[in-house]
Short mmCIF file of C-alpha atoms and ligand atoms in Angstrom, two decimals:
data_model
loop_
_atom_site.label_atom_id
_atom_site.label_comp_id
_atom_site.label_asym_id
_atom_site.label_seq_id
_atom_site.Cartn_x
_atom_site.Cartn_y
_atom_site.Cartn_z
CA UNK A 1 -0.08 0.04 -0.03
CA UNK A 2 2.79 2.45 0.96
CA UNK A 3 4.52 1.59 -2.20
CA UNK A 4 1.41 2.48 -4.23
CA UNK A 5 0.84 5.66 -2.46
CA UNK A 6 4.56 6.58 -3.11
CA UNK A 7 4.17 5.73 -6.78
CA UNK A 8 1.13 7.98 -7.21
CA UNK A 9 2.75 10.80 -5.25
CA UNK A 10 5.85 10.54 -7.47
CA UNK A 11 3.73 10.43 -10.64
CA UNK A 12 1.66 13.45 -9.47
CA UNK A 13 4.86 15.32 -8.59
CA UNK A 14 6.34 14.58 -12.06
CA UNK A 15 3.25 15.58 -13.93
CA UNK A 16 3.06 18.85 -11.84
CA UNK A 17 6.71 19.52 -12.62
CA UNK A 18 6.04 18.89 -16.38
CA UNK A 19 3.18 21.36 -16.23
CA UNK A 20 5.34 23.86 -14.54
CA UNK A 21 8.09 23.42 -17.13
CA UNK A 22 5.52 23.63 -20.06
CA UNK A 23 4.09 26.78 -18.68
CA UNK A 24 7.17 29.06 -18.57
CA UNK A 25 5.52 32.37 -19.31
CA UNK A 26 6.54 34.64 -22.13
CA UNK A 27 7.93 37.31 -19.80
CA UNK A 28 9.91 34.65 -17.79
CA UNK A 29 11.32 33.30 -21.11
CA UNK A 30 12.50 36.74 -22.17
CA UNK A 31 14.08 37.08 -18.68
CA UNK A 32 15.95 33.79 -19.25
CA UNK A 33 17.23 34.71 -22.70
CA UNK A 34 18.42 38.20 -21.44
CA UNK A 35 20.12 36.61 -18.52
CA UNK A 36 21.76 33.94 -20.69
CA UNK A 37 22.98 36.61 -23.21
CA UNK A 38 24.36 38.74 -20.31
CA UNK A 39 26.28 35.75 -19.01
CA UNK A 40 27.61 35.24 -22.56
CA UNK A 41 28.72 38.81 -23.14
CA UNK A 42 30.32 39.04 -19.59
CA UNK A 43 32.30 35.82 -20.13
CA UNK A 44 30.37 34.17 -17.38
CA UNK A 45 28.65 31.36 -19.36
CA UNK A 46 27.23 28.33 -17.44
CA UNK A 47 26.71 26.09 -20.32
CA UNK A 48 23.50 24.71 -18.82
CA UNK A 49 21.84 21.54 -19.90
CA UNK A 50 24.68 20.46 -22.16
CA UNK A 51 25.75 17.24 -20.42
CA UNK A 52 24.80 13.55 -20.93
CA UNK A 53 22.36 13.74 -18.05
CA UNK A 54 20.47 16.32 -20.12
CA UNK A 55 20.40 14.13 -23.09
CA UNK A 56 18.71 11.37 -20.98
CA UNK A 57 16.32 13.90 -19.43
CA UNK A 58 14.86 15.02 -22.72
CA UNK A 59 15.19 11.83 -24.77
CA UNK A 60 11.47 11.16 -24.40
CA UNK A 61 10.08 14.58 -24.85
CA UNK A 62 10.89 18.12 -25.22
CA UNK A 63 9.62 21.27 -23.41
CA UNK A 64 11.65 24.17 -24.90
CA UNK A 65 10.87 27.49 -23.32
CA UNK A 66 11.31 29.81 -26.41
CA UNK A 67 10.91 29.61 -30.21
CA UNK A 68 13.72 31.54 -32.05
CA UNK A 69 13.12 32.56 -35.77
CA UNK A 70 16.54 33.57 -36.73
CA UNK A 71 19.10 33.97 -39.61
CA UNK A 72 21.11 30.96 -40.92
CA UNK A 73 24.29 33.04 -40.41
CA UNK A 74 26.97 30.96 -38.78
CA UNK A 75 27.94 33.74 -36.49
CA UNK A 76 24.69 33.60 -34.69
CA UNK A 77 24.47 30.22 -32.89
CA UNK A 78 21.47 30.55 -30.75
CA UNK A 79 22.27 28.18 -27.89
CA UNK A 80 25.67 29.83 -27.50
CA UNK A 81 24.58 33.44 -27.51
CA UNK A 82 21.75 32.77 -25.03
CA UNK A 83 23.86 30.35 -22.95
CA UNK A 84 21.31 27.62 -23.17
CA UNK A 85 21.37 23.90 -23.84
CA UNK A 86 19.79 20.79 -25.13
CA UNK A 87 16.04 21.07 -25.20
CA UNK A 88 15.85 24.68 -24.32
CA UNK A 89 15.24 26.39 -27.59
CA UNK A 90 13.05 25.50 -30.63
CA UNK A 91 14.83 27.12 -33.57
CA UNK A 92 13.76 27.88 -37.10
CA UNK A 93 16.58 29.44 -39.21
CA UNK A 94 16.61 30.70 -42.79
CA UNK A 95 18.77 33.52 -44.33
CA UNK A 96 17.43 36.91 -43.26
CA UNK A 97 14.92 34.84 -41.20
CA UNK A 98 12.54 34.98 -44.11
CA UNK A 99 9.50 32.70 -43.23
CA UNK A 100 7.39 30.73 -45.53
CA UNK A 101 5.03 27.76 -45.18
CA UNK A 102 7.51 25.24 -43.71
CA UNK A 103 8.84 27.78 -41.18
CA UNK A 104 5.28 28.82 -40.26
CA UNK A 105 4.22 25.17 -39.75
CA UNK A 106 7.37 24.78 -37.55
CA UNK A 107 6.60 27.82 -35.47
CA UNK A 108 2.95 26.89 -35.06
CA UNK A 109 4.02 23.39 -33.91
CA UNK A 110 6.29 24.88 -31.33
CA UNK A 111 3.40 26.98 -29.99
CA UNK A 112 0.34 24.81 -30.44
CA UNK A 113 1.84 21.28 -29.77
CA UNK A 114 4.89 22.01 -27.60
CA UNK A 115 3.21 24.85 -25.63
CA UNK A 116 5.92 27.50 -26.15
CA UNK A 117 4.70 30.81 -25.17
CA UNK A 118 7.43 33.04 -26.58
CA UNK A 119 8.47 33.67 -30.27
CA UNK A 120 11.57 35.71 -30.78
CA UNK A 121 12.40 36.96 -34.28
CA UNK A 122 15.97 37.36 -34.11
CA UNK A 123 17.90 39.41 -36.76
CA UNK A 124 21.55 40.54 -36.56
CA UNK A 125 23.75 43.41 -37.51
CA UNK A 126 25.45 43.33 -41.00
CA UNK A 127 23.00 40.60 -42.20
CA UNK A 128 24.02 39.50 -45.73
CA UNK A 129 20.56 38.97 -46.86
CA UNK A 130 19.25 42.26 -45.64
CA UNK A 131 22.44 43.90 -47.27
CA UNK A 132 21.52 42.21 -50.45
CA UNK A 133 17.89 43.47 -50.36
CA UNK A 134 19.09 47.04 -49.95
CA UNK A 135 21.32 46.74 -53.04
CA UNK A 136 19.17 44.36 -55.09
CA UNK A 137 21.93 42.60 -56.99
CA UNK A 138 21.49 40.11 -59.64
CA UNK A 139 21.37 36.91 -57.76
CA UNK A 140 20.97 33.22 -58.96
CA UNK A 141 18.23 30.69 -58.21
CA UNK A 142 15.91 30.95 -55.21
CA UNK A 143 18.11 33.64 -53.45
CA UNK A 144 15.69 36.17 -55.15
CA UNK A 145 12.93 34.78 -52.84
CA UNK A 146 14.79 36.14 -49.71
CA UNK A 147 15.46 39.45 -51.37
CA UNK A 148 11.85 39.89 -52.39
CA UNK A 149 10.68 39.27 -48.89
CA UNK A 150 13.11 41.69 -47.31
CA UNK A 151 12.71 44.39 -49.94
CA UNK A 152 9.84 46.26 -48.27
CA UNK A 153 12.01 46.69 -45.16
CA UNK A 154 14.97 47.85 -47.27
CA UNK A 155 12.57 50.48 -49.04
CA UNK A 156 11.35 51.83 -45.76
CA UNK A 157 14.85 52.03 -44.33
CA UNK A 158 15.89 54.17 -47.33
CA UNK A 159 13.43 56.83 -46.13
CA UNK A 160 14.90 57.21 -42.67
CA UNK A 161 18.24 58.69 -41.51
CA UNK A 162 21.05 56.53 -40.26
CA UNK A 163 22.87 53.45 -41.40
CA UNK A 164 20.82 51.87 -44.30
CA UNK A 165 21.54 48.17 -43.59
CA UNK A 166 21.31 48.40 -39.78
CA UNK A 167 17.96 50.22 -39.94
CA UNK A 168 16.77 47.60 -42.54
CA UNK A 169 17.74 44.86 -40.27
CA UNK A 170 15.57 46.26 -37.37
CA UNK A 171 12.68 47.15 -39.74
CA UNK A 172 12.90 43.65 -41.29
CA UNK A 173 12.64 42.06 -37.76
CA UNK A 174 9.69 44.29 -36.79
CA UNK A 175 7.83 43.49 -40.09
CA UNK A 176 8.44 39.78 -39.49
CA UNK A 177 7.00 40.08 -36.02
CA UNK A 178 3.95 41.73 -37.56
CA UNK A 179 3.73 39.05 -40.10
CA UNK A 180 3.70 36.30 -37.46
CA UNK A 181 1.16 38.32 -35.28
CA UNK A 182 -1.16 38.19 -38.19
CA UNK A 183 -0.61 34.58 -39.17
CA UNK A 184 -4.05 32.70 -39.31
CA UNK A 185 -5.25 30.68 -37.76
CA UNK A 186 -2.94 29.19 -35.00
CA UNK A 187 -0.84 32.30 -33.96
CA UNK A 188 -3.76 34.86 -34.24
CA UNK A 189 -5.84 32.64 -31.94
CA UNK A 190 -2.88 32.11 -29.58
CA UNK A 191 -2.30 35.91 -29.34
CA UNK A 192 -6.02 36.47 -28.72
CA UNK A 193 -6.10 33.96 -25.81
CA UNK A 194 -2.80 35.07 -24.45
CA UNK A 195 -0.96 31.86 -24.95
CA UNK A 196 1.97 33.31 -27.08
CA UNK A 197 3.97 36.69 -27.24
CA UNK A 198 5.89 37.43 -30.33
CA UNK A 199 8.76 39.92 -29.98
CA UNK A 200 11.74 41.09 -32.11
CA UNK A 201 15.46 41.44 -31.23
CA UNK A 202 18.67 42.09 -33.07
CA UNK A 203 22.07 40.32 -32.17
CA UNK A 204 25.15 42.48 -32.53
CA UNK A 205 27.94 40.62 -34.33
CA UNK A 206 30.64 42.79 -32.84
CA UNK A 207 29.52 42.77 -29.08
CA UNK A 208 27.62 39.58 -28.72
CA UNK A 209 24.69 41.55 -27.27
CA UNK A 210 21.02 41.01 -28.07
CA UNK A 211 18.85 44.15 -28.12
CA UNK A 212 15.06 43.46 -27.78
CA UNK A 213 13.08 45.89 -30.00
CA UNK A 214 10.15 47.81 -28.42
CA UNK A 215 6.83 46.58 -29.58
CA UNK A 216 6.03 49.95 -31.23
CA UNK A 217 9.38 50.17 -33.09
CA UNK A 218 7.78 50.63 -36.56
CA UNK A 219 5.60 53.44 -35.12
CA UNK A 220 8.60 55.26 -33.69
CA UNK A 221 10.55 55.34 -36.91
CA UNK A 222 7.52 56.43 -39.08
CA UNK A 223 6.63 59.30 -36.93
ZN1 ZN B 1 21.77 37.20 -41.70
#
């Protein structure tokens, strides 16, 4: 009898722990990312969840706390810059973090199935894809898809003072945030019922710092 009670108590405890893990709020997730990036830039990395024990822990299921929609650039390795480990981040990466159907399905999966409450669109300074969209060079094959998607951000950046590419990087991130916020039906519903938050951020290739953009970034530059 005692063994049975212990078994049920243990099971209840594990279920409750799993629920707690699955319910990391968007704001707590942002804090975790900010703290991890601060450790990274200060040379105080903890390299959490990167050992064999962690592999065993997550072998039968994942509960990442943030979805990162980032650029494929090799200088922006998400787990390293946020000082996270195995099973922490659900990541979708394409050049210029341009999203299309497969990316959208992956992001929706992260939110609707895995229960992740935070989506971060992560651009970076000196992005090659954004730079190309500002110059519109003659490019081969499907690269033109990236340029066409980023072009509206590049055009808007041309109308404001400051560095063209760096402004276009931020505008592109902000526009991608808006695009995801309006993506029917999964994300619009999740935003409506408060089960997801979508924010933009830019990683600085020179300093290693991630700057989170204000929600009204596009309004601030257009006024
Ligand atoms: Zn890039």
